[in-house]
Amino acid sequence: MSLFTLPAFRHPDFSSAPLRDAPTAQFMPCPADGMAPPDFHATSIFPEYVHMTPGNWVLLRNSRMDCVIRRAGEAAEVVEFRRLKAGDVVAVGRGENGEDGILVHATGFAEAASACGGETFAFRTSTSRETSFSIDYDTLYDILRHDREKGYIVWVGGPAVIFDSDARRAFSSLVRKGYVHGLLAGNALATHDLEGALYETALGQGIYSKKQAAMGHYHHLDAINTIRGYGSVEEAVRQGAVRDGVMRAVVEQGVEYVLAGSIRDDGPLPGVTADVYAAQDAMRALASRATTVVAMATQLHTIATGNMTPSYQVLADGAVRPVYFFIVDMSEFAAGKLADRGSLTAHAILTNVQDFIVNLDRALD
Amino acid sequence: MSLFTLPAFRHPDFSSAPLRDAPTAQFMPCPADGMAPPDFHATSIFPEYVHMTPGNWVLLRNSRMDCVIRRAGEAAEVVEFRRLKAGDVVAVGRGENGEDGILVHATGFAEAASACGGETFAFRTSTSRETSFSIDYDTLYDILRHDREKGYIVWVGGPAVIFDSDARRAFSSLVRKGYVHGLLAGNALATHDLEGALYETALGQGIYSKKQAAMGHYHHLDAINTIRGYGSVEEAVRQGAVRDGVMRAVVEQGVEYVLAGSIRDDGPLPGVTADVYAAQDAMRALASRATTVVAMATQLHTIATGNMTPSYQVLADGAVRPVYFFIVDMSEFAAGKLADRGSLTAHAILTNVQDFIVNLDRALD
Amino acid sequence: MSLFTLPAFRHPDFSSAPLRDAPTAQFMPCPADGMAPPDFHATSIFPEYVHMTPGNWVLLRNSRMDCVIRRAGEAAEVVEFRRLKAGDVVAVGRGENGEDGILVHATGFAEAASACGGETFAFRTSTSRETSFSIDYDTLYDILRHDREKGYIVWVGGPAVIFDSDARRAFSSLVRKGYVHGLLAGNALATHDLEGALYETALGQGIYSKKQAAMGHYHHLDAINTIRGYGSVEEAVRQGAVRDGVMRAVVEQGVEYVLAGSIRDDGPLPGVTADVYAAQDAMRALASRATTVVAMATQLHTIATGNMTPSYQVLADGAVRPVYFFIVDMSEFAAGKLADRGSLTAHAILTNVQDFIVNLDRALD
Amino acid sequence: MSLFTLPAFRHPDFSSAPLRDAPTAQFMPCPADGMAPPDFHATSIFPEYVHMTPGNWVLLRNSRMDCVIRRAGEAAEVVEFRRLKAGDVVAVGRGENGEDGILVHATGFAEAASACGGETFAFRTSTSRETSFSIDYDTLYDILRHDREKGYIVWVGGPAVIFDSDARRAFSSLVRKGYVHGLLAGNALATHDLEGALYETALGQGIYSKKQAAMGHYHHLDAINTIRGYGSVEEAVRQGAVRDGVMRAVVEQGVEYVLAGSIRDDGPLPGVTADVYAAQDAMRALASRATTVVAMATQLHTIATGNMTPSYQVLADGAVRPVYFFIVDMSEFAAGKLADRGSLTAHAILTNVQDFIVNLDRALD
């Protein structure tokens, strides 16, 4: 029986000094398409308020790292540089404490830390493979149970998630049980998952038997070619060509997903987004709704997602809750990268994603 | 004084059995755009001959992993699936020993191995951080001296190459000394190199002093915004805005380069290719001319390049030479990945790219 | 229901050429204590036969890497160099195919490979974190079920095995269920396990809560000092001072164990062997009886054990069976080291030992 | 021209409150051999003062992690638990701020941090392979130049230091140039260095050529056996049997060294200490004189040395200076371990030790 509750959020007190006396934010026009005015203000993953008109502090929605704040009437949007048009009006000033009419409020969830290890959590030294992870697993189980109904859980995965038969089955099961609302991945995860469905191999090697299949190095190409013949993954599933696996579950459960293209891709599969900035936009559409993110065994997609996921979510009723971000990786270097880039207060679990996902499926009904 | 000579290449003997009696290759039309016929033949990085007409075996040029062979009159082109058009005629048959009119000839450079450690090289167990690398450095020095004049040297780099002041200076120096003919990288390498030129930081931290600059987390955004103001990296260099660094050297030396976009990008800088398959095409245009590739501190770009680089190069005079491929990385896992995927007989040097590049610049005039 | 059966072993055919005509082994006296004669023969982990008298080939028992063969009447003992006495008579000749009266028989278990992935197992490329491990887990479960009754299972562990509460509980449970016959570890595993029993911390951090205990950095010293007060771990257990954990289970189940001292040790605990060669002897006494070894999260103890564990075991009835050796580690480098040193055909599982041991306890009754 | 100067040290102000009013330290007798009294005080690597008699605060010399303070007349010694005798009188009380008559003074070198990156050094996030290391190299060069004459430089090394021909030559050169006053290593470094001298291999593989020598797996055993014939490494050097390498240089330069035994050892070589606690004592005899420690490519010896090396050194004239501690390793996990254990404010350089040591030899005359 979970006792999990979301931590409360406290808005800043705008009625007292010094915020009471802060100026309104200044906006300047963009000098050219894709170019911000000098001294532009860049956003972070933290709750950020813009003093739009005297006394009216607007909390940004769908914020993300390293974007700018564009005025849209009374509202303030968080926009990538590449989407700016000449003449767009963008907030300037780099102060974070209200002196420029902008307040970064990183401590609203003061109690939130207790979700993962108590008040002294902040004093722990760095996370390594020798860190105790039992409590992180238990916390994650609680959060996922909660957010299955009341949140939006985004998963990010590299192909290692589906190279092993037990892991592939476990992740498929979590999709079917409703724990996966969005999936962010690349061509490789989908391709090798479909290779598994068609041939029970990944890159030609048995996902259980480990045996190299005869001509197995053709399997992923044949899988892509086959799906291309159907026109889409959806159509292949519909026609019964996909025996099992993550992509079948995702399609059948109606999970939203983005397959972002990369320069490593063979194929690609139909449905893969070739333009990386279009892919960013599609990913952010999911990430900005996330209440929990679980990122597994991919640096590229994890860092991309981390940069575009705010640390908080404004719910329909206006309440503010934290966004939980779990990273699963084998190396301290990879796990530490997000934190180093200031992206998120990430919870890293250092283990093989195969065991991780099997654990989750076993613990969650 | 280098005694380096290229190993000789021996073509197969097509005049004796069994090749003498081999059938010609079969070609079948593609059923739809982007789709190969069933039983298509997939290419590798090895020299591959197609029996086009009786007695006429054509050695593929600019081959790469996992593409198909399209007939173009008398010629045979190596083409990505995504570029196929309905009705294109593509080789079928998966035999590699001539039985389907196609011969994969992996042993043409039987003596080549001696370039890196002698005839027993093949018996070494796996490469690790504890492998002795003196001979690999010496071999690489010899090859680079040779190929500066007589080859085409392609470098692949992640941003770690320019996070350190000495490393950044060394790589810039190698560009100026003529050892860099092509550069394959992403938005991050160029952005942080330009950040270094403008602010002497990378991600806000001093590239020599390590001090966090005040408001340093704005530096990479300011760098991008500044270059956007100039319209291109080239224009920024021309107007003297770029004090030093790799991108300035690349522009001034006329080095060909591709900056491939990724979902992690901020900005991006002008000149970054948003479409990953367009980026693949641009990368392959350089990779297919490579005689040596040096890939440093990036899994994404290294594997992409490895897949598109053949293991041999047909010179203007018809001679065939090997393509050398060196990978520099800190982890056995990353260094081993290419080999595991069958991409290349890669020479891995396990070390920090900072030391690696400084070593190269010191050894090469 | 396990279908696990031990693979059959085939002795060489000594009655046919060339072995029929092989000379008997030559023995030479040691010139000094601790010194072998020139041209001494060194042993391996493989089955090795010594031609003692014409027609009498003796299979070595309790062999190990890099020792010599000392004649003891009709018998042949495998002895460390340090234990040689001047005048001891030692086999010479380095031939491995009978030409010097010694035969290394590495292929007796030709079918054995099928226990872990089928006949093509040998053709797999290197093991990495992306290798599929489901079948390795299943194989290990089968072997452990079999050897609980019919073998001798030796576990080797670093302290990371007991830093996490779930992992510590799981390993204790495996001890109590009879899956642990011998334990090879160091002062750290025992010390922090006892710290866990006394304070629920490891190095002062909660093994579940992760909270830093007040004055927690004293806990391991207090644990050692407390156990020293009891005189031994056994006495502390007997008097009820050890609430739970691996060492309590080991003592109560009568598991044989060796705690080898190291230069990193605090304390040490009573029962730790200070002399590393005495510790080697004690470890080898267990390792030479092993039918299965599971080595977790320690390079030092794993390599030491690997070197002293033969790849085969001669049972009471003269039958020969393989010794299974599983290594659990987070890094390809560590996991690959044993194999590189020729120690064993090791089965590596790359994951966090916390998940590994919890998986085992869950699967095994 | 180096501008390197040692940072000044400030003693605490014992004449003002609250230290002026602090009680003297309490001492209690040990209840048994090897056992401290309850509430014993444990030492750290930081400067620590004991209030022996009213107004007389004694700065501990040769302190180390996790030992106790034994009264010896007016003096206070830092002693391992295992060396305590019943009745020895040991300081009790765990306060660190004088309340128990003991003061831990961790901030005496407030300016010291500037030696490696300036005042903001403390605010850097964790060190990784992507950290810029140019300034660390330059700092280390300066310190080594200084301490060659005015300090005591202790090197700690794993065998990887001598597996490569250039690295082995570089380290030998540093010994001959006077930069090595003490060497802490194990049997493996010495054995494979001597194997290199006798056979130009390490574990049978050419240290330059990488070729597997015929019967090369005997080389390290033959090397040990040969040296055993001479009776000692020193005698083998004296008689000209050791062509080159680190051990020859160490012997000829009269460098103090400790070879600590381990359970992994073959042989061992003459001169290896079998008892790990005797080895600890011998290591500490050097470590307690160290002004700089450079620890390369060994977790075991690095952590052992880190625990026994104080962060400060009291010079002959009573001046107090910092002890610099550099760690070279390939993995963030290993490099981070010391810091996590509170052992030292370690400076980690993440790279291959081969490049590291070649860099040092090149930079230092």
Short mmCIF file of N, CA and C in Angstrom, two decimals, chain B residues 116-121 123-125 127-139 141 159-160 163-167 205-212 297 329-332 348-356 358-359 362, chain D residues 116-121 123-125 127-139 141 159-160 163-167 205-212 297 329-332 348-356 358-359 362:
data_model
loop_
_atom_site.label_atom_id
_atom_site.label_comp_id
_atom_site.label_asym_id
_atom_site.label_seq_id
_atom_site.Cartn_x
_atom_site.Cartn_y
_atom_site.Cartn_z
N CYS B 116 49.90 -2.62 -38.48
CA CYS B 116 49.61 -2.34 -37.07
C CYS B 116 49.95 -3.51 -36.19
N GLY B 117 51.16 -3.94 -36.19
CA GLY B 117 51.53 -4.90 -35.18
C GLY B 117 51.93 -6.26 -35.70
N GLY B 118 52.05 -6.43 -36.97
CA GLY B 118 52.64 -7.65 -37.46
C GLY B 118 51.64 -8.74 -37.72
N GLU B 119 52.16 -9.82 -38.19
CA GLU B 119 51.30 -10.87 -38.71
C GLU B 119 50.45 -11.54 -37.63
N THR B 120 50.90 -11.47 -36.41
CA THR B 120 50.12 -12.11 -35.37
C THR B 120 49.05 -11.19 -34.81
N PHE B 121 48.95 -10.02 -35.36
CA PHE B 121 47.95 -9.05 -34.90
C PHE B 121 46.59 -9.70 -34.70
N PHE B 123 45.82 -12.44 -33.70
CA PHE B 123 45.67 -13.34 -32.56
C PHE B 123 45.54 -12.59 -31.24
N ARG B 124 45.74 -11.30 -31.29
CA ARG B 124 45.57 -10.56 -30.05
C ARG B 124 44.16 -10.72 -29.55
N THR B 125 44.05 -10.79 -28.27
CA THR B 125 42.71 -10.79 -27.72
C THR B 125 42.23 -9.35 -27.75
N THR B 127 41.06 -5.53 -27.38
CA THR B 127 41.76 -4.31 -27.01
C THR B 127 41.14 -3.71 -25.76
N SER B 128 41.98 -3.31 -24.82
CA SER B 128 41.48 -2.65 -23.62
C SER B 128 42.41 -1.51 -23.27
N ARG B 129 42.09 -0.83 -22.20
CA ARG B 129 42.93 0.28 -21.75
C ARG B 129 44.34 -0.19 -21.42
N GLU B 130 44.51 -1.47 -21.18
CA GLU B 130 45.83 -2.00 -20.82
C GLU B 130 46.62 -2.49 -22.03
N THR B 131 46.02 -2.41 -23.20
CA THR B 131 46.75 -2.71 -24.43
C THR B 131 47.87 -1.69 -24.61
N SER B 132 48.97 -2.13 -25.15
CA SER B 132 50.08 -1.22 -25.46
C SER B 132 49.76 -0.44 -26.73
N PHE B 133 49.82 0.89 -26.65
CA PHE B 133 49.42 1.69 -27.81
C PHE B 133 50.57 2.42 -28.50
N SER B 134 51.81 2.21 -28.07
CA SER B 134 52.92 2.93 -28.72
C SER B 134 52.95 2.66 -30.21
N ILE B 135 52.82 1.40 -30.59
CA ILE B 135 52.92 1.08 -32.01
C ILE B 135 51.73 1.63 -32.79
N ASP B 136 50.58 1.72 -32.15
CA ASP B 136 49.43 2.29 -32.86
C ASP B 136 49.65 3.77 -33.13
N TYR B 137 50.19 4.47 -32.14
CA TYR B 137 50.52 5.88 -32.38
C TYR B 137 51.53 6.00 -33.52
N ASP B 138 52.59 5.21 -33.47
CA ASP B 138 53.62 5.33 -34.50
C ASP B 138 53.05 5.02 -35.88
N THR B 139 52.21 4.00 -35.93
CA THR B 139 51.59 3.65 -37.21
C THR B 139 50.70 4.79 -37.71
N TYR B 141 50.97 7.94 -37.00
CA TYR B 141 51.81 9.05 -37.46
C TYR B 141 52.27 8.81 -38.90
N PRO B 159 32.37 16.92 -29.10
CA PRO B 159 32.78 18.19 -28.51
C PRO B 159 33.93 18.07 -27.52
N ALA B 160 34.15 16.88 -26.95
CA ALA B 160 35.23 16.75 -25.98
C ALA B 160 36.58 17.11 -26.59
N PHE B 163 36.98 20.88 -25.61
CA PHE B 163 36.67 21.37 -24.26
C PHE B 163 37.93 21.78 -23.49
N ASP B 164 39.08 21.34 -23.94
CA ASP B 164 40.33 21.62 -23.24
C ASP B 164 41.21 22.50 -24.11
N SER B 165 41.84 23.48 -23.52
CA SER B 165 42.57 24.48 -24.31
C SER B 165 43.71 23.87 -25.10
N ASP B 166 44.50 22.98 -24.49
CA ASP B 166 45.62 22.39 -25.23
C ASP B 166 45.12 21.51 -26.37
N ALA B 167 44.07 20.77 -26.12
CA ALA B 167 43.54 19.89 -27.16
C ALA B 167 42.97 20.70 -28.32
N GLN B 205 32.60 27.16 -18.65
CA GLN B 205 33.76 26.90 -17.79
C GLN B 205 35.03 27.18 -18.59
N GLY B 206 35.95 27.85 -17.96
CA GLY B 206 37.20 28.21 -18.65
C GLY B 206 37.89 27.00 -19.23
N ILE B 207 38.26 27.07 -20.49
CA ILE B 207 38.87 25.89 -21.11
C ILE B 207 40.30 25.69 -20.63
N TYR B 208 40.88 26.71 -20.02
CA TYR B 208 42.15 26.48 -19.32
C TYR B 208 41.95 26.65 -17.81
N SER B 209 41.37 27.74 -17.41
CA SER B 209 41.28 28.07 -15.98
C SER B 209 40.31 27.20 -15.23
N LYS B 210 39.36 26.61 -15.93
CA LYS B 210 38.28 25.84 -15.30
C LYS B 210 37.34 26.69 -14.47
N LYS B 211 37.58 27.98 -14.40
CA LYS B 211 36.69 28.82 -13.60
C LYS B 211 35.34 28.95 -14.29
N GLN B 212 34.31 28.92 -13.48
CA GLN B 212 32.98 29.19 -14.01
C GLN B 212 32.88 30.68 -14.26
N ALA B 297 36.02 10.40 -29.73
CA ALA B 297 35.17 10.80 -28.62
C ALA B 297 33.73 11.08 -29.00
N ASP B 329 38.61 6.48 -27.82
CA ASP B 329 37.52 6.57 -26.85
C ASP B 329 38.04 6.14 -25.48
N MET B 330 37.27 6.48 -24.45
CA MET B 330 37.68 6.13 -23.09
C MET B 330 37.14 4.76 -22.66
N SER B 331 36.17 4.23 -23.36
CA SER B 331 35.55 3.01 -22.83
C SER B 331 35.66 1.85 -23.80
N GLU B 332 35.95 0.70 -23.26
CA GLU B 332 36.00 -0.52 -24.04
C GLU B 332 34.66 -0.75 -24.73
N ALA B 348 41.43 0.64 -32.29
CA ALA B 348 40.97 1.47 -31.18
C ALA B 348 42.16 1.88 -30.32
N ILE B 349 42.18 3.14 -29.94
CA ILE B 349 43.13 3.62 -28.94
C ILE B 349 42.30 4.12 -27.78
N LEU B 350 42.51 3.50 -26.64
CA LEU B 350 41.69 3.84 -25.48
C LEU B 350 42.42 4.88 -24.65
N THR B 351 41.99 6.09 -24.75
CA THR B 351 42.60 7.15 -23.95
C THR B 351 41.70 8.37 -24.01
N ASN B 352 42.11 9.39 -23.27
CA ASN B 352 41.39 10.65 -23.33
C ASN B 352 41.79 11.38 -24.60
N VAL B 353 40.81 11.85 -25.32
CA VAL B 353 41.07 12.51 -26.60
C VAL B 353 41.96 13.74 -26.43
N GLN B 354 41.95 14.33 -25.26
CA GLN B 354 42.83 15.48 -25.03
C GLN B 354 44.29 15.09 -25.22
N ASP B 355 44.68 14.01 -24.57
CA ASP B 355 46.07 13.57 -24.71
C ASP B 355 46.35 13.09 -26.12
N PHE B 356 45.39 12.40 -26.68
CA PHE B 356 45.57 11.85 -28.03
C PHE B 356 45.90 12.94 -29.03
N VAL B 358 46.85 16.04 -28.58
CA VAL B 358 48.10 16.75 -28.27
C VAL B 358 49.30 15.91 -28.73
N ASN B 359 49.24 14.61 -28.51
CA ASN B 359 50.30 13.73 -28.99
C ASN B 359 50.47 13.84 -30.50
N ARG B 362 52.06 17.09 -31.61
CA ARG B 362 53.47 17.16 -31.23
C ARG B 362 54.33 16.32 -32.18
N CYS D 116 45.10 24.73 -8.18
CA CYS D 116 44.51 23.92 -9.25
C CYS D 116 43.22 24.51 -9.76
N GLY D 117 43.26 25.70 -10.25
CA GLY D 117 42.08 26.17 -10.95
C GLY D 117 41.37 27.34 -10.31
N GLY D 118 41.92 27.89 -9.28
CA GLY D 118 41.37 29.15 -8.80
C GLY D 118 40.31 28.99 -7.75
N GLU D 119 39.83 30.12 -7.31
CA GLU D 119 38.98 30.14 -6.13
C GLU D 119 37.66 29.44 -6.35
N THR D 120 37.23 29.35 -7.56
CA THR D 120 35.94 28.71 -7.79
C THR D 120 36.07 27.20 -7.94
N PHE D 121 37.27 26.71 -7.79
CA PHE D 121 37.51 25.27 -7.92
C PHE D 121 36.48 24.47 -7.14
N PHE D 123 33.56 24.98 -6.58
CA PHE D 123 32.21 24.99 -7.10
C PHE D 123 32.05 24.16 -8.37
N ARG D 124 33.17 23.67 -8.87
CA ARG D 124 33.06 22.84 -10.05
C ARG D 124 32.22 21.62 -9.74
N THR D 125 31.50 21.22 -10.71
CA THR D 125 30.78 19.98 -10.53
C THR D 125 31.79 18.86 -10.72
N THR D 127 34.28 15.82 -11.65
CA THR D 127 35.28 15.65 -12.69
C THR D 127 34.92 14.45 -13.56
N SER D 128 35.04 14.62 -14.87
CA SER D 128 34.79 13.52 -15.78
C SER D 128 35.84 13.56 -16.88
N ARG D 129 35.73 12.62 -17.80
CA ARG D 129 36.65 12.58 -18.92
C ARG D 129 36.57 13.86 -19.76
N GLU D 130 35.48 14.60 -19.64
CA GLU D 130 35.31 15.80 -20.44
C GLU D 130 35.79 17.06 -19.73
N THR D 131 36.26 16.89 -18.50
CA THR D 131 36.87 18.01 -17.81
C THR D 131 38.15 18.42 -18.54
N SER D 132 38.43 19.68 -18.54
CA SER D 132 39.66 20.19 -19.14
C SER D 132 40.83 19.92 -18.19
N PHE D 133 41.87 19.25 -18.69
CA PHE D 133 42.97 18.87 -17.79
C PHE D 133 44.28 19.62 -18.05
N SER D 134 44.29 20.57 -18.97
CA SER D 134 45.56 21.27 -19.24
C SER D 134 46.12 21.91 -17.97
N ILE D 135 45.27 22.55 -17.21
CA ILE D 135 45.77 23.24 -16.03
C ILE D 135 46.23 22.25 -14.96
N ASP D 136 45.60 21.09 -14.92
CA ASP D 136 46.04 20.10 -13.94
C ASP D 136 47.43 19.59 -14.29
N TYR D 137 47.65 19.34 -15.56
CA TYR D 137 48.99 18.95 -15.97
C TYR D 137 50.01 20.03 -15.60
N ASP D 138 49.69 21.27 -15.94
CA ASP D 138 50.65 22.35 -15.67
C ASP D 138 50.92 22.49 -14.18
N THR D 139 49.86 22.36 -13.40
CA THR D 139 50.02 22.43 -11.95
C THR D 139 50.90 21.29 -11.46
N TYR D 141 53.13 19.65 -13.11
CA TYR D 141 54.53 19.87 -13.51
C TYR D 141 55.21 20.81 -12.51
N PRO D 159 50.17 -2.27 -12.71
CA PRO D 159 51.02 -2.79 -13.79
C PRO D 159 50.79 -2.12 -15.14
N ALA D 160 49.63 -1.51 -15.35
CA ALA D 160 49.39 -0.87 -16.64
C ALA D 160 50.43 0.20 -16.95
N PHE D 163 53.05 -1.74 -19.10
CA PHE D 163 52.65 -2.66 -20.18
C PHE D 163 53.01 -2.10 -21.56
N ASP D 164 53.25 -0.83 -21.65
CA ASP D 164 53.54 -0.20 -22.94
C ASP D 164 54.97 0.31 -22.94
N SER D 165 55.65 0.13 -24.06
CA SER D 165 57.08 0.43 -24.10
C SER D 165 57.37 1.91 -23.86
N ASP D 166 56.62 2.80 -24.48
CA ASP D 166 56.90 4.23 -24.27
C ASP D 166 56.62 4.63 -22.83
N ALA D 167 55.55 4.11 -22.27
CA ALA D 167 55.20 4.46 -20.89
C ALA D 167 56.25 3.93 -19.92
N GLN D 205 53.08 -10.64 -24.38
CA GLN D 205 52.81 -9.84 -25.57
C GLN D 205 53.86 -8.73 -25.67
N GLY D 206 54.38 -8.54 -26.86
CA GLY D 206 55.42 -7.53 -27.06
C GLY D 206 54.98 -6.17 -26.56
N ILE D 207 55.79 -5.51 -25.75
CA ILE D 207 55.36 -4.22 -25.19
C ILE D 207 55.42 -3.13 -26.25
N TYR D 208 56.11 -3.38 -27.35
CA TYR D 208 55.98 -2.47 -28.49
C TYR D 208 55.28 -3.17 -29.66
N SER D 209 55.78 -4.35 -30.01
CA SER D 209 55.28 -5.02 -31.22
C SER D 209 53.88 -5.58 -31.08
N LYS D 210 53.46 -5.83 -29.84
CA LYS D 210 52.18 -6.46 -29.56
C LYS D 210 52.12 -7.92 -30.02
N LYS D 211 53.19 -8.40 -30.59
CA LYS D 211 53.16 -9.79 -31.03
C LYS D 211 53.17 -10.72 -29.83
N GLN D 212 52.39 -11.78 -29.94
CA GLN D 212 52.44 -12.82 -28.92
C GLN D 212 53.72 -13.60 -29.12
N ALA D 297 46.51 4.24 -12.08
CA ALA D 297 45.97 3.01 -12.66
C ALA D 297 45.93 1.83 -11.71
N ASP D 329 43.25 7.76 -13.73
CA ASP D 329 42.48 6.55 -13.99
C ASP D 329 41.61 6.77 -15.22
N MET D 330 41.10 5.69 -15.76
CA MET D 330 40.26 5.77 -16.96
C MET D 330 38.78 5.92 -16.61
N SER D 331 38.38 5.62 -15.39
CA SER D 331 36.95 5.61 -15.12
C SER D 331 36.56 6.59 -14.04
N GLU D 332 35.46 7.26 -14.28
CA GLU D 332 34.91 8.18 -13.30
C GLU D 332 34.65 7.46 -11.98
N ALA D 348 41.81 14.40 -9.78
CA ALA D 348 41.75 13.27 -10.70
C ALA D 348 42.03 13.75 -12.12
N ILE D 349 42.85 13.00 -12.82
CA ILE D 349 43.03 13.20 -14.25
C ILE D 349 42.57 11.92 -14.92
N LEU D 350 41.56 12.05 -15.75
CA LEU D 350 40.97 10.87 -16.37
C LEU D 350 41.60 10.66 -17.74
N THR D 351 42.48 9.71 -17.82
CA THR D 351 43.12 9.40 -19.09
C THR D 351 43.83 8.06 -18.96
N ASN D 352 44.40 7.63 -20.07
CA ASN D 352 45.20 6.42 -20.04
C ASN D 352 46.56 6.73 -19.44
N VAL D 353 46.98 5.93 -18.50
CA VAL D 353 48.24 6.18 -17.81
C VAL D 353 49.42 6.21 -18.78
N GLN D 354 49.30 5.53 -19.90
CA GLN D 354 50.38 5.55 -20.88
C GLN D 354 50.64 6.98 -21.36
N ASP D 355 49.59 7.66 -21.75
CA ASP D 355 49.76 9.04 -22.21
C ASP D 355 50.19 9.94 -21.07
N PHE D 356 49.60 9.71 -19.93
CA PHE D 356 49.92 10.55 -18.77
C PHE D 356 51.41 10.56 -18.46
N VAL D 358 53.95 9.55 -20.26
CA VAL D 358 54.76 10.08 -21.36
C VAL D 358 54.72 11.61 -21.34
N ASN D 359 53.55 12.17 -21.10
CA ASN D 359 53.44 13.64 -20.98
C ASN D 359 54.35 14.17 -19.89
N ARG D 362 58.00 14.08 -20.80
CA ARG D 362 58.33 15.05 -21.85
C ARG D 362 58.43 16.46 -21.27
#
